[in-house]
Amino acid sequence: MGNADGVLPGTEFGRRVPVPPSRPFLDTFRANLKETFFPDDPLRQFRNESGPRRVILGLKYFLPILDWAPSYSLSLFKSDLIAGATIASLAIPQGISYAKLANLPPIIGLYSSFVPPLVYAMMGSSRDLAVGTVAVASLLIGSMLADEVSPTQEPALYLHLAFTATFFAGLFQAALGLLRLGFIVDFLSHATIVGFMAGAATVVCLQQLKGMLGLEHFTTATDLVSVLKSVFTQVHQWRWESAVLGCCFLFFLLLTRFFSKRRPRFFWVSAAAPLTSVILGTLLVFLTHAENHGVQVIGYLKKGLNPPSATNLIFTAPYLTVALKTGVVTGIVALAEGIAVGRSFAMFKNYHIDGNKEMIAFGTMNIVGSLTSCYLTTGPFSRSAVNYNAGCKTAMSNVVMAAAVMITLLFLTPLFHYTPLVVLSAIIMAAMLGLVDYEAAIHLWHVDKVDFCVCLAAFLGVVFGSVEIGLVIAVSISILRVLLFVSRPRTTVLGKVPNSAAYRRVDQYPVAQTVPGVLILRIDAPIYFTNASYLRERISRWIDEENDSSKGETSLQYLILDMGAVGSIDTSGISMLDEVKKIIDRRSIKLVLANPGSEVMKKINSSKILEAIGHEWVFLTVADAVAACNFMLHTCKPGATANDNGACEAVV
């Protein structure tokens, strides 16, 4: 006797999966837009608040200093004072060194360690990030701008382009934050960053051979072959004085780092080592007049605070394109490094930082910096690690560091006249060796070989091509991997785990038993136009393989598609289901759906596919679907439905 409701009698597997009520298109679109751009719901704090209170909350959102400054205490300042003074001892020599790496005057590195930290202290949400120049961004600026303008033949134009590139980088970063587009940075995966940083560190170290060997002429290319060729074709110009001095200071810096790692409470030893090296190197050159014996020195540094540079920005052809391209590329790299470092230390101290707010803070400080003779800055790991270990409590440590740099700019710059360039090269090399995270690469190899290949591609692209080529290769491989995941989703056969109602993958659970006459397939991805054709072909192949393997046994009668992982489906996916149904109908096989989500149910109902399949053949769980199929296999004629009067035997 048939059942008018489509419920198979005497069982509970016929529980109907409801079609969700329809929603207006604008409501659905608004909800999807909110989930895409506002997953953290930043406006929730403004609900049920008065107008003046909303203004205050808005100011605190963009200026976090207004949130923590009113409760700031003397005990907190003591901790921040120690941390700020400690990172200043690292920021001053690194600022000078990284400016040279970007082919900029050393004083620009000090300028860049003064204004941006003050801006970040007001707008940044991280308590531990120490703002300043970074080696990778400096190398990128140096290599990309030098391809268009010579820093030695046209130094003023080159400097103005660096300011312009910094302006565009800041504009791009702030726009990403304001438009809630931070997910773009997520395309720089962990594997990409590990390989890219290691490659960039290698390239930076190779570039320092110029200073270590006292060479006056050196290649502007960054690839391994060009650098080694430049080094070994000038053997007769090597300066042994520079080489000996550089190796001694490099050994000293690495030794202090090793000591600080073994004894974490002596972190300040490694932090103070760069400034100590600068002082010792300067005294040594001054007392021995080594500058007259082949040891190159920094020379004159102008005293005074940052001069304005707003009128130096270049927005005209033919240099606008290179400045814009350099700004966007370096802006993305700086964002990825700064946000990753900030999140890492926030996790250690169990607090949260807002990625979009950080982008706005980075962007604002670089825009302001470009107008005050600064080049690109972010939150470098080495300086932030020192800040964290020194016990910083708030972003006030950046203010203390900026104050120390201000004092240096006003009164101490003449003392750097005799600082040897080889010491700066040693400082850069020591810092870069810490970026080669071989342990992370080994971990990637053991966990995910594809991620290791992405990491290796980024490394080789940077080392044998250029920084930009390595970045493009790594990002391209990462995007290709995402596209492969989407266009080639996994489909697996499910079987019943003995003594349970669970159905699991038979390749993962060898004890799982398939059901005779029933093929259960799980689709592990949304069904879109990119994978619809693949899924149709793959499902057909699964059916063919099942029929081939079931010779002499019960022939295949039912195909169950577990839709639990199918979060959404488009019209191409709907067409694919329709085609699959027609294909298996010709083979006298019944299509059954299990555990479809609300989005899938709405789409298949609107497209009439639900009517073609039969709502009674859509089940809550795989177990319900299998029970229904078994019921029909044992009591009904093949191909009959639960509503076919007379098709089934008499069942009470």
PDB file of N, CA and C in Angstrom, residues 78 80 131 175 177 187 227 255 261 265 317 341 366 384 443 552 622 637:
ATOM      1  N   LYS A  78      57.320  52.511  33.189  1.00  0.00           N
ATOM      2  CA  LYS A  78      58.655  51.998  33.505  1.00  0.00           C
ATOM      3  C   LYS A  78      59.015  50.826  32.593  1.00  0.00           C
ATOM      4  N   ASP A  80      57.633  50.164  29.627  1.00  0.00           N
ATOM      5  CA  ASP A  80      57.733  50.653  28.250  1.00  0.00           C
ATOM      6  C   ASP A  80      59.012  51.460  28.032  1.00  0.00           C
ATOM      7  N   VAL A 131      57.775  49.386  15.364  1.00  0.00           N
ATOM      8  CA  VAL A 131      57.725  49.823  13.969  1.00  0.00           C
ATOM      9  C   VAL A 131      59.087  50.312  13.507  1.00  0.00           C
ATOM     10  N   ALA A 175      43.623  51.704   2.111  1.00  0.00           N
ATOM     11  CA  ALA A 175      42.423  51.372   1.334  1.00  0.00           C
ATOM     12  C   ALA A 175      41.984  49.941   1.606  1.00  0.00           C
ATOM     13  N   GLY A 177      42.358  48.309   4.331  1.00  0.00           N
ATOM     14  CA  GLY A 177      41.737  48.281   5.648  1.00  0.00           C
ATOM     15  C   GLY A 177      40.366  48.924   5.661  1.00  0.00           C
ATOM     16  N   PHE A 187      46.436  35.576   0.455  1.00  0.00           N
ATOM     17  CA  PHE A 187      46.989  34.794  -0.640  1.00  0.00           C
ATOM     18  C   PHE A 187      48.491  34.560  -0.461  1.00  0.00           C
ATOM     19  N   VAL A 227      75.341  38.157  -8.774  1.00  0.00           N
ATOM     20  CA  VAL A 227      76.101  38.603  -7.609  1.00  0.00           C
ATOM     21  C   VAL A 227      77.435  37.875  -7.517  1.00  0.00           C
ATOM     22  N   LEU A 255      77.400  35.339  17.821  1.00  0.00           N
ATOM     23  CA  LEU A 255      77.693  34.788  19.148  1.00  0.00           C
ATOM     24  C   LEU A 255      76.726  35.345  20.192  1.00  0.00           C
ATOM     25  N   LYS A 261      69.737  33.272  22.913  1.00  0.00           N
ATOM     26  CA  LYS A 261      68.776  32.189  22.710  1.00  0.00           C
ATOM     27  C   LYS A 261      68.924  31.116  23.778  1.00  0.00           C
ATOM     28  N   ARG A 265      66.875  35.209  29.495  1.00  0.00           N
ATOM     29  CA  ARG A 265      66.827  36.384  30.364  1.00  0.00           C
ATOM     30  C   ARG A 265      67.920  37.391  30.021  1.00  0.00           C
ATOM     31  N   ALA A 317      54.190  61.196 -15.532  1.00  0.00           N
ATOM     32  CA  ALA A 317      54.885  60.219 -16.361  1.00  0.00           C
ATOM     33  C   ALA A 317      56.312  60.707 -16.601  1.00  0.00           C
ATOM     34  N   VAL A 341      53.492  39.212  12.277  1.00  0.00           N
ATOM     35  CA  VAL A 341      54.269  39.417  13.505  1.00  0.00           C
ATOM     36  C   VAL A 341      53.358  39.881  14.632  1.00  0.00           C
ATOM     37  N   ASN A 366      52.568  55.202   6.823  1.00  0.00           N
ATOM     38  CA  ASN A 366      53.401  55.312   5.623  1.00  0.00           C
ATOM     39  C   ASN A 366      53.035  56.527   4.786  1.00  0.00           C
ATOM     40  N   SER A 384      60.448  43.583  17.003  1.00  0.00           N
ATOM     41  CA  SER A 384      59.277  43.286  17.823  1.00  0.00           C
ATOM     42  C   SER A 384      59.586  42.211  18.863  1.00  0.00           C
ATOM     43  N   HIS A 443      59.464  21.092   8.410  1.00  0.00           N
ATOM     44  CA  HIS A 443      58.116  20.774   8.890  1.00  0.00           C
ATOM     45  C   HIS A 443      57.128  20.709   7.722  1.00  0.00           C
ATOM     46  N   GLY A 552      28.316 -10.662 -10.515  1.00  0.00           N
ATOM     47  CA  GLY A 552      27.909 -11.836  -9.750  1.00  0.00           C
ATOM     48  C   GLY A 552      27.245 -11.487  -8.446  1.00  0.00           C
ATOM     49  N   VAL A 622      22.848  10.006   5.866  1.00  0.00           N
ATOM     50  CA  VAL A 622      23.196   8.886   4.988  1.00  0.00           C
ATOM     51  C   VAL A 622      22.547   7.612   5.497  1.00  0.00           C
ATOM     52  N   LYS A 637       9.951  -3.559  -6.339  1.00  0.00           N
ATOM     53  CA  LYS A 637      10.571  -3.804  -7.631  1.00  0.00           C
ATOM     54  C   LYS A 637      11.662  -2.766  -7.882  1.00  0.00           C
TER      55      LYS A 637
END
